[in-house]
mmCIF file with all atom_site columns, C-alpha atoms in Angstrom:
data_model
loop_
_atom_site.group_PDB
_atom_site.id
_atom_site.type_symbol
_atom_site.label_atom_id
_atom_site.label_alt_id
_atom_site.label_comp_id
_atom_site.label_asym_id
_atom_site.label_entity_id
_atom_site.label_seq_id
_atom_site.pdbx_PDB_ins_code
_atom_site.Cartn_x
_atom_site.Cartn_y
_atom_site.Cartn_z
_atom_site.occupancy
_atom_site.B_iso_or_equiv
_atom_site.pdbx_formal_charge
_atom_site.auth_seq_id
_atom_site.auth_comp_id
_atom_site.auth_asym_id
_atom_site.auth_atom_id
_atom_site.pdbx_PDB_model_num
ATOM 1   C CA . LEU A 1 1   ? 117.061 -6.051  338.920 1.00 59.00 ? 259 LEU A CA 1
ATOM 2   C CA . GLU A 1 2   ? 119.626 -3.258  338.943 1.00 63.00 ? 260 GLU A CA 1
ATOM 3   C CA . LYS A 1 3   ? 120.589 -3.581  335.294 1.00 87.00 ? 261 LYS A CA 1
ATOM 4   C CA . LEU A 1 4   ? 117.106 -4.306  333.969 1.00 93.00 ? 262 LEU A CA 1
ATOM 5   C CA . SER A 1 5   ? 114.851 -1.740  332.373 1.00 96.00 ? 263 SER A CA 1
ATOM 6   C CA . THR A 1 6   ? 111.131 -1.874  331.719 1.00 97.00 ? 264 THR A CA 1
ATOM 7   C CA . VAL A 1 7   ? 111.906 -2.379  328.022 1.00 97.00 ? 265 VAL A CA 1
ATOM 8   C CA . ASP A 1 8   ? 114.046 -5.391  328.968 1.00 97.00 ? 266 ASP A CA 1
ATOM 9   C CA . ILE A 1 9   ? 111.093 -6.798  330.917 1.00 97.00 ? 267 ILE A CA 1
ATOM 10  C CA . ILE A 1 10  ? 108.791 -6.402  327.915 1.00 97.00 ? 268 ILE A CA 1
ATOM 11  C CA . LEU A 1 11  ? 111.238 -7.892  325.405 1.00 97.00 ? 269 LEU A CA 1
ATOM 12  C CA . SER A 1 12  ? 112.630 -10.711 327.530 1.00 96.00 ? 270 SER A CA 1
ATOM 13  C CA . GLU A 1 13  ? 112.212 -14.297 326.369 1.00 96.00 ? 271 GLU A CA 1
ATOM 14  C CA . ASP A 1 14  ? 112.940 -15.494 329.923 1.00 96.00 ? 272 ASP A CA 1
ATOM 15  C CA . PRO A 1 15  ? 109.616 -15.945 331.788 1.00 96.00 ? 273 PRO A CA 1
ATOM 16  C CA . SER A 1 16  ? 111.232 -15.060 335.127 1.00 95.00 ? 274 SER A CA 1
ATOM 17  C CA . ILE A 1 17  ? 112.076 -11.605 333.738 1.00 95.00 ? 275 ILE A CA 1
ATOM 18  C CA . ARG A 1 18  ? 109.082 -11.142 331.398 1.00 96.00 ? 276 ARG A CA 1
ATOM 19  C CA . ASN A 1 19  ? 106.656 -11.906 334.259 1.00 96.00 ? 277 ASN A CA 1
ATOM 20  C CA . LEU A 1 20  ? 108.450 -9.730  336.787 1.00 95.00 ? 278 LEU A CA 1
ATOM 21  C CA . SER A 1 21  ? 106.059 -7.627  338.852 1.00 96.00 ? 279 SER A CA 1
ATOM 22  C CA . LEU A 1 22  ? 106.083 -4.001  337.710 1.00 96.00 ? 280 LEU A CA 1
ATOM 23  C CA . ALA A 1 23  ? 105.249 -2.940  341.289 1.00 96.00 ? 281 ALA A CA 1
ATOM 24  C CA . HIS A 1 24  ? 108.300 -4.769  342.604 1.00 95.00 ? 282 HIS A CA 1
ATOM 25  C CA . PHE A 1 25  ? 110.500 -3.312  339.861 1.00 95.00 ? 283 PHE A CA 1
ATOM 26  C CA . CYS A 1 26  ? 109.271 0.256   340.452 1.00 96.00 ? 284 CYS A CA 1
ATOM 27  C CA . SER A 1 27  ? 109.657 -0.025  344.221 1.00 94.00 ? 285 SER A CA 1
ATOM 28  C CA . THR A 1 28  ? 113.439 -0.270  343.765 1.00 92.00 ? 286 THR A CA 1
ATOM 29  C CA . LEU A 1 29  ? 113.707 2.992   341.779 1.00 94.00 ? 287 LEU A CA 1
ATOM 30  C CA . ASP A 1 30  ? 113.968 6.627   342.828 1.00 94.00 ? 288 ASP A CA 1
ATOM 31  C CA . THR A 1 31  ? 111.959 9.384   341.120 1.00 94.00 ? 289 THR A CA 1
ATOM 32  C CA . ALA A 1 32  ? 114.651 10.382  338.606 1.00 94.00 ? 290 ALA A CA 1
ATOM 33  C CA . THR A 1 33  ? 115.217 6.759   337.527 1.00 94.00 ? 291 THR A CA 1
ATOM 34  C CA . LEU A 1 34  ? 111.482 6.093   337.283 1.00 95.00 ? 292 LEU A CA 1
ATOM 35  C CA . LEU A 1 35  ? 111.041 9.188   335.086 1.00 95.00 ? 293 LEU A CA 1
ATOM 36  C CA . GLU A 1 36  ? 113.910 8.005   332.886 1.00 96.00 ? 294 GLU A CA 1
ATOM 37  C CA . GLU A 1 37  ? 112.187 4.606   332.584 1.00 97.00 ? 295 GLU A CA 1
ATOM 38  C CA . CYS A 1 38  ? 109.024 6.431   331.467 1.00 97.00 ? 296 CYS A CA 1
ATOM 39  C CA . ARG A 1 39  ? 110.995 8.346   328.836 1.00 97.00 ? 297 ARG A CA 1
ATOM 40  C CA . LEU A 1 40  ? 112.569 5.121   327.537 1.00 97.00 ? 298 LEU A CA 1
ATOM 41  C CA . LEU A 1 41  ? 109.227 3.292   327.546 1.00 98.00 ? 299 LEU A CA 1
ATOM 42  C CA . ASP A 1 42  ? 107.492 6.108   325.669 1.00 98.00 ? 300 ASP A CA 1
ATOM 43  C CA . SER A 1 43  ? 110.239 6.159   323.054 1.00 98.00 ? 301 SER A CA 1
ATOM 44  C CA . PHE A 1 44  ? 110.031 2.360   322.772 1.00 98.00 ? 302 PHE A CA 1
ATOM 45  C CA . ARG A 1 45  ? 106.244 2.294   322.314 1.00 98.00 ? 303 ARG A CA 1
ATOM 46  C CA . ARG A 1 46  ? 106.466 4.942   319.587 1.00 98.00 ? 304 ARG A CA 1
ATOM 47  C CA . THR A 1 47  ? 109.011 2.945   317.568 1.00 98.00 ? 305 THR A CA 1
ATOM 48  C CA . SER A 1 48  ? 107.977 -0.653  318.252 1.00 97.00 ? 306 SER A CA 1
ATOM 49  C CA . GLN A 1 49  ? 106.341 -2.498  315.377 1.00 96.00 ? 307 GLN A CA 1
ATOM 50  C CA . ASN A 1 50  ? 105.182 -5.317  317.657 1.00 97.00 ? 308 ASN A CA 1
ATOM 51  C CA . LEU A 1 51  ? 101.570 -4.878  318.795 1.00 96.00 ? 309 LEU A CA 1
ATOM 52  C CA . TYR A 1 52  ? 102.070 -6.816  322.053 1.00 96.00 ? 310 TYR A CA 1
ATOM 53  C CA . SER A 1 53  ? 105.141 -4.774  322.995 1.00 97.00 ? 311 SER A CA 1
ATOM 54  C CA . LYS A 1 54  ? 103.490 -1.477  322.107 1.00 98.00 ? 312 LYS A CA 1
ATOM 55  C CA . VAL A 1 55  ? 100.350 -2.213  324.142 1.00 98.00 ? 313 VAL A CA 1
ATOM 56  C CA . ARG A 1 56  ? 102.306 -3.609  327.093 1.00 98.00 ? 314 ARG A CA 1
ATOM 57  C CA . ALA A 1 57  ? 104.482 -0.465  327.100 1.00 98.00 ? 315 ALA A CA 1
ATOM 58  C CA . CYS A 1 58  ? 101.303 1.669   327.192 1.00 98.00 ? 316 CYS A CA 1
ATOM 59  C CA . PHE A 1 59  ? 99.991  -0.286  330.163 1.00 98.00 ? 317 PHE A CA 1
ATOM 60  C CA . PHE A 1 60  ? 103.343 -0.054  331.955 1.00 98.00 ? 318 PHE A CA 1
ATOM 61  C CA . LEU A 1 61  ? 103.290 3.724   331.432 1.00 98.00 ? 319 LEU A CA 1
ATOM 62  C CA . TYR A 1 62  ? 99.698  3.859   332.655 1.00 98.00 ? 320 TYR A CA 1
ATOM 63  C CA . ALA A 1 63  ? 100.584 1.916   335.814 1.00 98.00 ? 321 ALA A CA 1
ATOM 64  C CA . ILE A 1 64  ? 103.718 3.929   336.560 1.00 98.00 ? 322 ILE A CA 1
ATOM 65  C CA . HIS A 1 65  ? 101.913 7.264   336.197 1.00 97.00 ? 323 HIS A CA 1
ATOM 66  C CA . ARG A 1 66  ? 98.778  6.072   337.986 1.00 97.00 ? 324 ARG A CA 1
ATOM 67  C CA . PHE A 1 67  ? 100.174 4.049   340.864 1.00 97.00 ? 325 PHE A CA 1
ATOM 68  C CA . HIS A 1 68  ? 103.925 4.420   341.299 1.00 96.00 ? 326 HIS A CA 1
ATOM 69  C CA . LEU A 1 69  ? 104.953 8.046   340.648 1.00 95.00 ? 327 LEU A CA 1
ATOM 70  C CA . PRO A 1 70  ? 102.165 9.572   342.793 1.00 93.00 ? 328 PRO A CA 1
ATOM 71  C CA . LYS A 1 71  ? 103.334 7.526   345.820 1.00 93.00 ? 329 LYS A CA 1
ATOM 72  C CA . LEU A 1 72  ? 106.768 9.119   345.815 1.00 92.00 ? 330 LEU A CA 1
ATOM 73  C CA . LYS A 1 73  ? 107.275 11.884  348.389 1.00 88.00 ? 331 LYS A CA 1
ATOM 74  C CA . ASP A 1 74  ? 109.191 14.204  346.063 1.00 87.00 ? 332 ASP A CA 1
ATOM 75  C CA . VAL A 1 75  ? 106.374 14.335  343.483 1.00 86.00 ? 333 VAL A CA 1
ATOM 76  C CA . PRO A 1 76  ? 104.179 17.380  344.238 1.00 81.00 ? 334 PRO A CA 1
ATOM 77  C CA . ASP A 1 77  ? 100.417 17.438  343.743 1.00 76.00 ? 335 ASP A CA 1
ATOM 78  C CA . HIS A 1 78  ? 100.803 20.093  341.062 1.00 70.00 ? 336 HIS A CA 1
ATOM 79  C CA . SER A 1 79  ? 103.611 22.030  339.436 1.00 65.00 ? 337 SER A CA 1
ATOM 80  C CA . GLY A 1 80  ? 104.480 25.677  339.399 1.00 63.00 ? 338 GLY A CA 1
ATOM 81  C CA . ASP A 1 81  ? 106.466 27.829  337.035 1.00 61.00 ? 339 ASP A CA 1
ATOM 82  C CA . GLU A 1 82  ? 109.474 29.984  337.986 1.00 62.00 ? 340 GLU A CA 1
ATOM 83  C CA . ASN A 1 83  ? 107.097 32.720  339.215 1.00 66.00 ? 341 ASN A CA 1
ATOM 84  C CA . GLY A 1 84  ? 105.272 30.332  341.537 1.00 64.00 ? 342 GLY A CA 1
ATOM 85  C CA . ARG A 1 85  ? 102.117 30.240  339.409 1.00 64.00 ? 343 ARG A CA 1
ATOM 86  C CA . TYR A 1 86  ? 100.093 27.034  339.588 1.00 67.00 ? 344 TYR A CA 1
ATOM 87  C CA . ILE A 1 87  ? 100.447 24.812  336.549 1.00 70.00 ? 345 ILE A CA 1
ATOM 88  C CA . GLY A 1 88  ? 97.798  22.108  336.343 1.00 82.00 ? 346 GLY A CA 1
ATOM 89  C CA . ILE A 1 89  ? 96.686  19.964  333.451 1.00 89.00 ? 347 ILE A CA 1
ATOM 90  C CA . PRO A 1 90  ? 97.070  22.016  330.246 1.00 89.00 ? 348 PRO A CA 1
ATOM 91  C CA . TYR A 1 91  ? 93.797  22.721  328.480 1.00 93.00 ? 349 TYR A CA 1
ATOM 92  C CA . PRO A 1 92  ? 95.034  21.742  324.967 1.00 95.00 ? 350 PRO A CA 1
ATOM 93  C CA . GLY A 1 93  ? 96.025  18.308  326.301 1.00 96.00 ? 351 GLY A CA 1
ATOM 94  C CA . TYR A 1 94  ? 92.734  17.954  328.172 1.00 96.00 ? 352 TYR A CA 1
ATOM 95  C CA . LYS A 1 95  ? 90.843  18.867  324.992 1.00 98.00 ? 353 LYS A CA 1
ATOM 96  C CA . CYS A 1 96  ? 92.789  16.236  323.012 1.00 98.00 ? 354 CYS A CA 1
ATOM 97  C CA . LEU A 1 97  ? 91.993  13.681  325.711 1.00 97.00 ? 355 LEU A CA 1
ATOM 98  C CA . LEU A 1 98  ? 88.266  14.441  325.439 1.00 97.00 ? 356 LEU A CA 1
ATOM 99  C CA . ASN A 1 99  ? 88.456  14.173  321.637 1.00 98.00 ? 357 ASN A CA 1
ATOM 100 C CA . ARG A 1 100 ? 90.142  10.771  321.903 1.00 97.00 ? 358 ARG A CA 1
ATOM 101 C CA . GLN A 1 101 ? 93.357  12.132  320.371 1.00 98.00 ? 359 GLN A CA 1
ATOM 102 C CA . PHE A 1 102 ? 95.514  10.281  322.853 1.00 98.00 ? 360 PHE A CA 1
ATOM 103 C CA . GLU A 1 103 ? 98.868  10.634  321.066 1.00 98.00 ? 361 GLU A CA 1
ATOM 104 C CA . GLU A 1 104 ? 98.423  14.402  320.890 1.00 98.00 ? 362 GLU A CA 1
ATOM 105 C CA . ALA A 1 105 ? 97.335  14.565  324.531 1.00 98.00 ? 363 ALA A CA 1
ATOM 106 C CA . ILE A 1 106 ? 100.405 12.590  325.605 1.00 98.00 ? 364 ILE A CA 1
ATOM 107 C CA . ASP A 1 107 ? 102.663 14.893  323.581 1.00 98.00 ? 365 ASP A CA 1
ATOM 108 C CA . GLU A 1 108 ? 101.120 17.954  325.237 1.00 96.00 ? 366 GLU A CA 1
ATOM 109 C CA . PHE A 1 109 ? 101.375 16.540  328.760 1.00 96.00 ? 367 PHE A CA 1
ATOM 110 C CA . LEU A 1 110 ? 104.987 15.455  328.183 1.00 96.00 ? 368 LEU A CA 1
ATOM 111 C CA . ARG A 1 111 ? 105.828 18.897  326.783 1.00 94.00 ? 369 ARG A CA 1
ATOM 112 C CA . ILE A 1 112 ? 104.605 20.545  329.996 1.00 89.00 ? 370 ILE A CA 1
ATOM 113 C CA . HIS A 1 113 ? 106.391 17.897  332.048 1.00 86.00 ? 371 HIS A CA 1
ATOM 114 C CA . GLN A 1 114 ? 109.687 18.700  330.308 1.00 88.00 ? 372 GLN A CA 1
ATOM 115 C CA . GLU A 1 115 ? 109.131 22.464  330.392 1.00 85.00 ? 373 GLU A CA 1
ATOM 116 C CA . LEU A 1 116 ? 108.692 22.440  334.154 1.00 81.00 ? 374 LEU A CA 1
ATOM 117 C CA . GLN A 1 117 ? 111.519 19.909  334.614 1.00 82.00 ? 375 GLN A CA 1
ATOM 118 C CA . GLN A 1 118 ? 109.671 18.271  337.479 1.00 82.00 ? 376 GLN A CA 1
ATOM 119 C CA . PRO A 1 119 ? 106.955 15.656  337.779 1.00 86.00 ? 377 PRO A CA 1
ATOM 120 C CA . SER A 1 120 ? 103.540 16.375  339.229 1.00 88.00 ? 378 SER A CA 1
ATOM 121 C CA . LYS A 1 121 ? 100.672 14.186  340.331 1.00 91.00 ? 379 LYS A CA 1
ATOM 122 C CA . ALA A 1 122 ? 98.289  16.206  338.151 1.00 91.00 ? 380 ALA A CA 1
ATOM 123 C CA . ILE A 1 123 ? 100.288 15.655  334.948 1.00 93.00 ? 381 ILE A CA 1
ATOM 124 C CA . SER A 1 124 ? 100.933 11.999  335.872 1.00 94.00 ? 382 SER A CA 1
ATOM 125 C CA . SER A 1 125 ? 97.203  11.503  336.347 1.00 95.00 ? 383 SER A CA 1
ATOM 126 C CA . ALA A 1 126 ? 96.492  12.950  332.905 1.00 96.00 ? 384 ALA A CA 1
ATOM 127 C CA . LEU A 1 127 ? 99.261  10.866  331.345 1.00 97.00 ? 385 LEU A CA 1
ATOM 128 C CA . SER A 1 128 ? 97.972  7.688   332.975 1.00 98.00 ? 386 SER A CA 1
ATOM 129 C CA . ARG A 1 129 ? 94.518  8.279   331.534 1.00 98.00 ? 387 ARG A CA 1
ATOM 130 C CA . ALA A 1 130 ? 95.907  8.967   328.059 1.00 98.00 ? 388 ALA A CA 1
ATOM 131 C CA . TYR A 1 131 ? 98.179  5.889   328.055 1.00 98.00 ? 389 TYR A CA 1
ATOM 132 C CA . TYR A 1 132 ? 95.343  3.665   329.309 1.00 98.00 ? 390 TYR A CA 1
ATOM 133 C CA . HIS A 1 133 ? 93.003  4.734   326.529 1.00 98.00 ? 391 HIS A CA 1
ATOM 134 C CA . LEU A 1 134 ? 95.768  4.687   323.911 1.00 98.00 ? 392 LEU A CA 1
ATOM 135 C CA . ALA A 1 135 ? 96.437  1.017   324.725 1.00 98.00 ? 393 ALA A CA 1
ATOM 136 C CA . PHE A 1 136 ? 92.798  0.092   324.059 1.00 98.00 ? 394 PHE A CA 1
ATOM 137 C CA . GLN A 1 137 ? 92.611  2.342   321.007 1.00 98.00 ? 395 GLN A CA 1
ATOM 138 C CA . THR A 1 138 ? 95.699  0.585   319.599 1.00 97.00 ? 396 THR A CA 1
ATOM 139 C CA . LEU A 1 139 ? 94.053  -2.816  320.110 1.00 97.00 ? 397 LEU A CA 1
ATOM 140 C CA . ALA A 1 140 ? 90.757  -1.631  318.603 1.00 96.00 ? 398 ALA A CA 1
ATOM 141 C CA . ASN A 1 141 ? 92.560  -0.248  315.542 1.00 94.00 ? 399 ASN A CA 1
ATOM 142 C CA . GLN A 1 142 ? 94.287  -3.594  315.056 1.00 95.00 ? 400 GLN A CA 1
ATOM 143 C CA . VAL A 1 143 ? 90.981  -5.488  315.258 1.00 92.00 ? 401 VAL A CA 1
ATOM 144 C CA . ARG A 1 144 ? 89.369  -3.032  312.835 1.00 88.00 ? 402 ARG A CA 1
ATOM 145 C CA . GLN A 1 145 ? 92.281  -3.453  310.400 1.00 90.00 ? 403 GLN A CA 1
ATOM 146 C CA . SER A 1 146 ? 92.172  -7.258  310.667 1.00 90.00 ? 404 SER A CA 1
ATOM 147 C CA . VAL A 1 147 ? 88.429  -7.349  309.989 1.00 88.00 ? 405 VAL A CA 1
ATOM 148 C CA . LYS A 1 148 ? 88.777  -4.916  307.096 1.00 85.00 ? 406 LYS A CA 1
ATOM 149 C CA . ASN A 1 149 ? 91.610  -6.901  305.479 1.00 87.00 ? 407 ASN A CA 1
ATOM 150 C CA . HIS A 1 150 ? 89.740  -10.209 305.508 1.00 86.00 ? 408 HIS A CA 1
ATOM 151 C CA . PRO A 1 151 ? 88.310  -10.711 301.983 1.00 82.00 ? 409 PRO A CA 1
ATOM 152 C CA . GLY A 1 152 ? 84.995  -12.048 303.259 1.00 82.00 ? 410 GLY A CA 1
ATOM 153 C CA . ASN A 1 153 ? 84.334  -8.829  305.157 1.00 79.00 ? 411 ASN A CA 1
ATOM 154 C CA . SER A 1 154 ? 84.890  -6.342  302.333 1.00 74.00 ? 412 SER A CA 1
ATOM 155 C CA . TRP A 1 155 ? 81.143  -5.824  301.915 1.00 66.00 ? 413 TRP A CA 1
ATOM 156 C CA . LEU A 1 156 ? 80.964  -4.441  305.477 1.00 70.00 ? 414 LEU A CA 1
ATOM 157 C CA . PHE A 1 157 ? 82.997  -1.437  304.381 1.00 71.00 ? 415 PHE A CA 1
ATOM 158 C CA . GLN A 1 158 ? 81.342  -0.878  300.997 1.00 71.00 ? 416 GLN A CA 1
ATOM 159 C CA . VAL A 1 159 ? 77.803  -0.369  302.242 1.00 65.00 ? 417 VAL A CA 1
ATOM 160 C CA . SER A 1 160 ? 76.703  3.246   302.355 1.00 72.00 ? 418 SER A CA 1
ATOM 161 C CA . LEU A 1 161 ? 72.991  2.975   301.586 1.00 75.00 ? 419 LEU A CA 1
ATOM 162 C CA . PRO A 1 162 ? 70.460  0.287   302.558 1.00 70.00 ? 420 PRO A CA 1
ATOM 163 C CA . GLU A 1 163 ? 70.092  -0.553  298.850 1.00 71.00 ? 421 GLU A CA 1
ATOM 164 C CA . ASP A 1 164 ? 73.811  -1.382  298.663 1.00 68.00 ? 422 ASP A CA 1
ATOM 165 C CA . HIS A 1 165 ? 73.521  -4.079  301.315 1.00 65.00 ? 423 HIS A CA 1
ATOM 166 C CA . PRO A 1 166 ? 74.109  -7.524  299.740 1.00 64.00 ? 424 PRO A CA 1
ATOM 167 C CA . GLN A 1 167 ? 71.578  -9.219  302.010 1.00 67.00 ? 425 GLN A CA 1
ATOM 168 C CA . LYS A 1 168 ? 68.027  -8.248  301.154 1.00 63.00 ? 426 LYS A CA 1
ATOM 169 C CA . VAL A 1 169 ? 64.751  -9.303  302.674 1.00 70.00 ? 427 VAL A CA 1
ATOM 170 C CA . ILE A 1 170 ? 62.225  -10.286 300.029 1.00 76.00 ? 428 ILE A CA 1
ATOM 171 C CA . LEU A 1 171 ? 58.711  -9.949  301.291 1.00 77.00 ? 429 LEU A CA 1
ATOM 172 C CA . PRO A 1 172 ? 56.010  -12.346 300.024 1.00 81.00 ? 430 PRO A CA 1
ATOM 173 C CA . HIS A 1 173 ? 53.863  -10.986 297.206 1.00 77.00 ? 431 HIS A CA 1
ATOM 174 C CA . GLY A 1 174 ? 51.052  -8.851  298.540 1.00 68.00 ? 432 GLY A CA 1
ATOM 175 C CA . SER A 1 175 ? 52.802  -7.915  301.811 1.00 64.00 ? 433 SER A CA 1
ATOM 176 C CA . ASN A 1 176 ? 53.591  -4.326  302.714 1.00 60.00 ? 434 ASN A CA 1
#
């Protein structure tokens, strides 16, 4: 376990590694190492071309930020700047989250995370929500693309008016 990373778990061909419990893996790490794993996982999910790997990385990030980081004693409920001012969830990131712009929300939350150079339960909570929804959005986009690329479904994306619809109901003569 010592030399494994979360990316290794995702990419492993060996079922004993690939099916390793994330909870067990995370329980062996300190805060700094867990944050480094998150950085590596985020970088991996951004560059991976494999849908399964990308979605699994999103769910790992969701689980780490939702369940594992908040349990650690050295992760405060919220962060503060050098003047001691409370820093919660940044409004631009929250707005992106509400507008379903999950990549942008993640970028904003990670920017604040790096600026403060310390984790917080508030930012981790926001990140977990964004990664969770990004995973499902990624899957939905793939389904949409697959349906759109199938030749038999092209008519679904060409219809803009009821008259354009290839299937028409012909009423019997004399009916309204």
